[in-house]
Amino acid sequence: MAPASYEFYRRASVGGALADALDGLIVDQQIPPQLALRVLAHFDRLVSDHLRLDTRAKLSFKGHLHTYRFCDDVWTFLIKDLSVKLDHGESLEVDKCKIVACNSKRAGE
């Protein structure tokens, strides 16, 4: 069974900024730690829902698959010498890339 929401986006800059702000509020005793956990869980759900429902950008990529694994309904791919083409024509070259893919639907959907 998949978790209610994945915590991947907490490592993004906006997720890190939110976590830092919540930590500051906890240290200053303005909110209890349980409220901070609820806010982070809400953030995880909203980001996941937004990406699943509202994102329309497309890209294509080509590279050398170095490693792949599947664990707990999550695919992880490590790709070397990656060439990425964005939908508006821009191309990017990347030495190494890690792609983590999971089911966008929550359990029971």
mmCIF file with all atom_site columns, C-alpha atoms in Angstrom:
data_model
loop_
_atom_site.group_PDB
_atom_site.id
_atom_site.type_symbol
_atom_site.label_atom_id
_atom_site.label_alt_id
_atom_site.label_comp_id
_atom_site.label_asym_id
_atom_site.label_entity_id
_atom_site.label_seq_id
_atom_site.pdbx_PDB_ins_code
_atom_site.Cartn_x
_atom_site.Cartn_y
_atom_site.Cartn_z
_atom_site.occupancy
_atom_site.B_iso_or_equiv
_atom_site.pdbx_formal_charge
_atom_site.auth_seq_id
_atom_site.auth_comp_id
_atom_site.auth_asym_id
_atom_site.auth_atom_id
_atom_site.pdbx_PDB_model_num
ATOM 1   C CA . MET A 1 1   ? 0.000  0.000  0.000   1.00 0.00 ? 1   MET A CA 1
ATOM 2   C CA . ALA A 1 2   ? 1.352  3.438  -0.963  1.00 0.00 ? 2   ALA A CA 1
ATOM 3   C CA . PRO A 1 3   ? 1.706  6.159  1.672   1.00 0.00 ? 3   PRO A CA 1
ATOM 4   C CA . ALA A 1 4   ? -0.851 8.972  1.790   1.00 0.00 ? 4   ALA A CA 1
ATOM 5   C CA . SER A 1 5   ? 1.709  11.458 0.417   1.00 0.00 ? 5   SER A CA 1
ATOM 6   C CA . TYR A 1 6   ? 5.389  11.280 -0.379  1.00 0.00 ? 6   TYR A CA 1
ATOM 7   C CA . GLU A 1 7   ? 7.837  13.620 1.344   1.00 0.00 ? 7   GLU A CA 1
ATOM 8   C CA . PHE A 1 8   ? 10.064 14.202 -1.730  1.00 0.00 ? 8   PHE A CA 1
ATOM 9   C CA . TYR A 1 9   ? 9.265  17.890 -2.057  1.00 0.00 ? 9   TYR A CA 1
ATOM 10  C CA . ARG A 1 10  ? 10.362 18.779 1.468   1.00 0.00 ? 10  ARG A CA 1
ATOM 11  C CA . ARG A 1 11  ? 13.923 18.710 0.094   1.00 0.00 ? 11  ARG A CA 1
ATOM 12  C CA . ALA A 1 12  ? 13.102 21.327 -2.561  1.00 0.00 ? 12  ALA A CA 1
ATOM 13  C CA . SER A 1 13  ? 13.944 24.940 -1.745  1.00 0.00 ? 13  SER A CA 1
ATOM 14  C CA . VAL A 1 14  ? 10.354 25.866 -0.849  1.00 0.00 ? 14  VAL A CA 1
ATOM 15  C CA . GLY A 1 15  ? 9.972  22.761 1.340   1.00 0.00 ? 15  GLY A CA 1
ATOM 16  C CA . GLY A 1 16  ? 13.252 23.499 3.113   1.00 0.00 ? 16  GLY A CA 1
ATOM 17  C CA . ALA A 1 17  ? 12.215 27.111 3.694   1.00 0.00 ? 17  ALA A CA 1
ATOM 18  C CA . LEU A 1 18  ? 8.894  25.948 5.155   1.00 0.00 ? 18  LEU A CA 1
ATOM 19  C CA . ALA A 1 19  ? 10.638 23.450 7.447   1.00 0.00 ? 19  ALA A CA 1
ATOM 20  C CA . ASP A 1 20  ? 13.107 26.131 8.611   1.00 0.00 ? 20  ASP A CA 1
ATOM 21  C CA . ALA A 1 21  ? 10.277 28.581 9.333   1.00 0.00 ? 21  ALA A CA 1
ATOM 22  C CA . LEU A 1 22  ? 8.353  25.937 11.272  1.00 0.00 ? 22  LEU A CA 1
ATOM 23  C CA . ASP A 1 23  ? 11.487 25.008 13.254  1.00 0.00 ? 23  ASP A CA 1
ATOM 24  C CA . GLY A 1 24  ? 11.906 28.670 14.191  1.00 0.00 ? 24  GLY A CA 1
ATOM 25  C CA . LEU A 1 25  ? 8.310  28.857 15.391  1.00 0.00 ? 25  LEU A CA 1
ATOM 26  C CA . ILE A 1 26  ? 8.778  25.691 17.455  1.00 0.00 ? 26  ILE A CA 1
ATOM 27  C CA . VAL A 1 27  ? 12.004 27.004 19.035  1.00 0.00 ? 27  VAL A CA 1
ATOM 28  C CA . ASP A 1 28  ? 10.243 30.291 19.885  1.00 0.00 ? 28  ASP A CA 1
ATOM 29  C CA . GLN A 1 29  ? 7.377  28.200 21.353  1.00 0.00 ? 29  GLN A CA 1
ATOM 30  C CA . GLN A 1 30  ? 4.835  29.874 19.080  1.00 0.00 ? 30  GLN A CA 1
ATOM 31  C CA . ILE A 1 31  ? 3.495  26.544 17.767  1.00 0.00 ? 31  ILE A CA 1
ATOM 32  C CA . PRO A 1 32  ? 3.657  22.970 19.091  1.00 0.00 ? 32  PRO A CA 1
ATOM 33  C CA . PRO A 1 33  ? 5.676  20.366 17.129  1.00 0.00 ? 33  PRO A CA 1
ATOM 34  C CA . GLN A 1 34  ? 2.470  18.451 16.306  1.00 0.00 ? 34  GLN A CA 1
ATOM 35  C CA . LEU A 1 35  ? 1.127  21.465 14.397  1.00 0.00 ? 35  LEU A CA 1
ATOM 36  C CA . ALA A 1 36  ? 4.363  21.715 12.403  1.00 0.00 ? 36  ALA A CA 1
ATOM 37  C CA . LEU A 1 37  ? 4.019  18.044 11.420  1.00 0.00 ? 37  LEU A CA 1
ATOM 38  C CA . ARG A 1 38  ? 0.429  18.658 10.294  1.00 0.00 ? 38  ARG A CA 1
ATOM 39  C CA . VAL A 1 39  ? 1.534  21.653 8.204   1.00 0.00 ? 39  VAL A CA 1
ATOM 40  C CA . LEU A 1 40  ? 4.285  19.579 6.540   1.00 0.00 ? 40  LEU A CA 1
ATOM 41  C CA . ALA A 1 41  ? 1.849  16.730 5.821   1.00 0.00 ? 41  ALA A CA 1
ATOM 42  C CA . HIS A 1 42  ? -0.560 19.249 4.276   1.00 0.00 ? 42  HIS A CA 1
ATOM 43  C CA . PHE A 1 43  ? 2.299  20.694 2.187   1.00 0.00 ? 43  PHE A CA 1
ATOM 44  C CA . ASP A 1 44  ? 3.224  17.191 0.939   1.00 0.00 ? 44  ASP A CA 1
ATOM 45  C CA . ARG A 1 45  ? -0.362 16.508 -0.125  1.00 0.00 ? 45  ARG A CA 1
ATOM 46  C CA . LEU A 1 46  ? -0.887 19.870 -1.834  1.00 0.00 ? 46  LEU A CA 1
ATOM 47  C CA . VAL A 1 47  ? 2.365  19.774 -3.820  1.00 0.00 ? 47  VAL A CA 1
ATOM 48  C CA . SER A 1 48  ? 1.661  16.216 -4.956  1.00 0.00 ? 48  SER A CA 1
ATOM 49  C CA . ASP A 1 49  ? -1.909 17.100 -5.973  1.00 0.00 ? 49  ASP A CA 1
ATOM 50  C CA . HIS A 1 50  ? -0.798 20.222 -7.843  1.00 0.00 ? 50  HIS A CA 1
ATOM 51  C CA . LEU A 1 51  ? 1.881  18.388 -9.804  1.00 0.00 ? 51  LEU A CA 1
ATOM 52  C CA . ARG A 1 52  ? -0.494 15.543 -10.634 1.00 0.00 ? 52  ARG A CA 1
ATOM 53  C CA . LEU A 1 53  ? -3.413 17.735 -11.736 1.00 0.00 ? 53  LEU A CA 1
ATOM 54  C CA . ASP A 1 54  ? -2.013 21.038 -13.002 1.00 0.00 ? 54  ASP A CA 1
ATOM 55  C CA . THR A 1 55  ? 1.387  20.400 -14.595 1.00 0.00 ? 55  THR A CA 1
ATOM 56  C CA . ARG A 1 56  ? 1.382  20.286 -18.394 1.00 0.00 ? 56  ARG A CA 1
ATOM 57  C CA . ALA A 1 57  ? 5.073  20.722 -19.295 1.00 0.00 ? 57  ALA A CA 1
ATOM 58  C CA . LYS A 1 58  ? 6.693  17.894 -21.223 1.00 0.00 ? 58  LYS A CA 1
ATOM 59  C CA . LEU A 1 59  ? 10.252 16.832 -21.892 1.00 0.00 ? 59  LEU A CA 1
ATOM 60  C CA . SER A 1 60  ? 12.111 13.974 -23.480 1.00 0.00 ? 60  SER A CA 1
ATOM 61  C CA . PHE A 1 61  ? 15.418 12.573 -22.347 1.00 0.00 ? 61  PHE A CA 1
ATOM 62  C CA . LYS A 1 62  ? 18.036 10.122 -23.490 1.00 0.00 ? 62  LYS A CA 1
ATOM 63  C CA . GLY A 1 63  ? 21.022 8.758  -21.606 1.00 0.00 ? 63  GLY A CA 1
ATOM 64  C CA . HIS A 1 64  ? 22.829 5.706  -20.291 1.00 0.00 ? 64  HIS A CA 1
ATOM 65  C CA . LEU A 1 65  ? 20.952 3.877  -17.526 1.00 0.00 ? 65  LEU A CA 1
ATOM 66  C CA . HIS A 1 66  ? 23.503 3.201  -14.801 1.00 0.00 ? 66  HIS A CA 1
ATOM 67  C CA . THR A 1 67  ? 21.295 1.774  -12.023 1.00 0.00 ? 67  THR A CA 1
ATOM 68  C CA . TYR A 1 68  ? 17.614 1.172  -11.403 1.00 0.00 ? 68  TYR A CA 1
ATOM 69  C CA . ARG A 1 69  ? 15.619 -0.164 -8.479  1.00 0.00 ? 69  ARG A CA 1
ATOM 70  C CA . PHE A 1 70  ? 12.014 -0.658 -7.423  1.00 0.00 ? 70  PHE A CA 1
ATOM 71  C CA . CYS A 1 71  ? 11.156 -0.628 -3.731  1.00 0.00 ? 71  CYS A CA 1
ATOM 72  C CA . ASP A 1 72  ? 7.925  0.191  -1.873  1.00 0.00 ? 72  ASP A CA 1
ATOM 73  C CA . ASP A 1 73  ? 6.129  1.258  -5.071  1.00 0.00 ? 73  ASP A CA 1
ATOM 74  C CA . VAL A 1 74  ? 8.901  3.749  -5.919  1.00 0.00 ? 74  VAL A CA 1
ATOM 75  C CA . TRP A 1 75  ? 11.175 3.515  -8.973  1.00 0.00 ? 75  TRP A CA 1
ATOM 76  C CA . THR A 1 76  ? 14.653 5.060  -8.795  1.00 0.00 ? 76  THR A CA 1
ATOM 77  C CA . PHE A 1 77  ? 16.765 5.513  -11.935 1.00 0.00 ? 77  PHE A CA 1
ATOM 78  C CA . LEU A 1 78  ? 20.369 6.736  -12.005 1.00 0.00 ? 78  LEU A CA 1
ATOM 79  C CA . ILE A 1 79  ? 21.225 7.989  -15.499 1.00 0.00 ? 79  ILE A CA 1
ATOM 80  C CA . LYS A 1 80  ? 24.598 9.150  -16.847 1.00 0.00 ? 80  LYS A CA 1
ATOM 81  C CA . ASP A 1 81  ? 25.336 11.432 -19.823 1.00 0.00 ? 81  ASP A CA 1
ATOM 82  C CA . LEU A 1 82  ? 21.748 12.637 -20.006 1.00 0.00 ? 82  LEU A CA 1
ATOM 83  C CA . SER A 1 83  ? 20.431 14.775 -22.855 1.00 0.00 ? 83  SER A CA 1
ATOM 84  C CA . VAL A 1 84  ? 17.154 16.547 -22.024 1.00 0.00 ? 84  VAL A CA 1
ATOM 85  C CA . LYS A 1 85  ? 14.926 18.282 -24.585 1.00 0.00 ? 85  LYS A CA 1
ATOM 86  C CA . LEU A 1 86  ? 12.225 20.571 -23.211 1.00 0.00 ? 86  LEU A CA 1
ATOM 87  C CA . ASP A 1 87  ? 8.884  21.084 -24.970 1.00 0.00 ? 87  ASP A CA 1
ATOM 88  C CA . HIS A 1 88  ? 9.824  24.608 -26.089 1.00 0.00 ? 88  HIS A CA 1
ATOM 89  C CA . GLY A 1 89  ? 12.966 23.331 -27.886 1.00 0.00 ? 89  GLY A CA 1
ATOM 90  C CA . GLU A 1 90  ? 15.706 24.026 -25.339 1.00 0.00 ? 90  GLU A CA 1
ATOM 91  C CA . SER A 1 91  ? 18.274 21.246 -24.795 1.00 0.00 ? 91  SER A CA 1
ATOM 92  C CA . LEU A 1 92  ? 20.275 20.479 -21.661 1.00 0.00 ? 92  LEU A CA 1
ATOM 93  C CA . GLU A 1 93  ? 23.247 18.167 -21.153 1.00 0.00 ? 93  GLU A CA 1
ATOM 94  C CA . VAL A 1 94  ? 23.688 16.611 -17.697 1.00 0.00 ? 94  VAL A CA 1
ATOM 95  C CA . ASP A 1 95  ? 26.501 14.352 -16.450 1.00 0.00 ? 95  ASP A CA 1
ATOM 96  C CA . LYS A 1 96  ? 24.433 12.492 -13.828 1.00 0.00 ? 96  LYS A CA 1
ATOM 97  C CA . CYS A 1 97  ? 20.741 12.500 -12.978 1.00 0.00 ? 97  CYS A CA 1
ATOM 98  C CA . LYS A 1 98  ? 18.589 10.707 -10.413 1.00 0.00 ? 98  LYS A CA 1
ATOM 99  C CA . ILE A 1 99  ? 14.922 10.212 -11.269 1.00 0.00 ? 99  ILE A CA 1
ATOM 100 C CA . VAL A 1 100 ? 12.507 9.088  -8.564  1.00 0.00 ? 100 VAL A CA 1
ATOM 101 C CA . ALA A 1 101 ? 9.081  8.046  -9.842  1.00 0.00 ? 101 ALA A CA 1
ATOM 102 C CA . CYS A 1 102 ? 6.086  7.106  -7.751  1.00 0.00 ? 102 CYS A CA 1
ATOM 103 C CA . ASN A 1 103 ? 2.371  6.615  -8.190  1.00 0.00 ? 103 ASN A CA 1
ATOM 104 C CA . SER A 1 104 ? 0.608  9.982  -8.241  1.00 0.00 ? 104 SER A CA 1
ATOM 105 C CA . LYS A 1 105 ? -2.618 8.517  -6.884  1.00 0.00 ? 105 LYS A CA 1
ATOM 106 C CA . ARG A 1 106 ? -3.073 7.977  -3.184  1.00 0.00 ? 106 ARG A CA 1
ATOM 107 C CA . ALA A 1 107 ? -4.050 4.575  -1.853  1.00 0.00 ? 107 ALA A CA 1
ATOM 108 C CA . GLY A 1 108 ? -7.722 3.878  -2.488  1.00 0.00 ? 108 GLY A CA 1
ATOM 109 C CA . GLU A 1 109 ? -8.085 6.164  -5.531  1.00 0.00 ? 109 GLU A CA 1
#
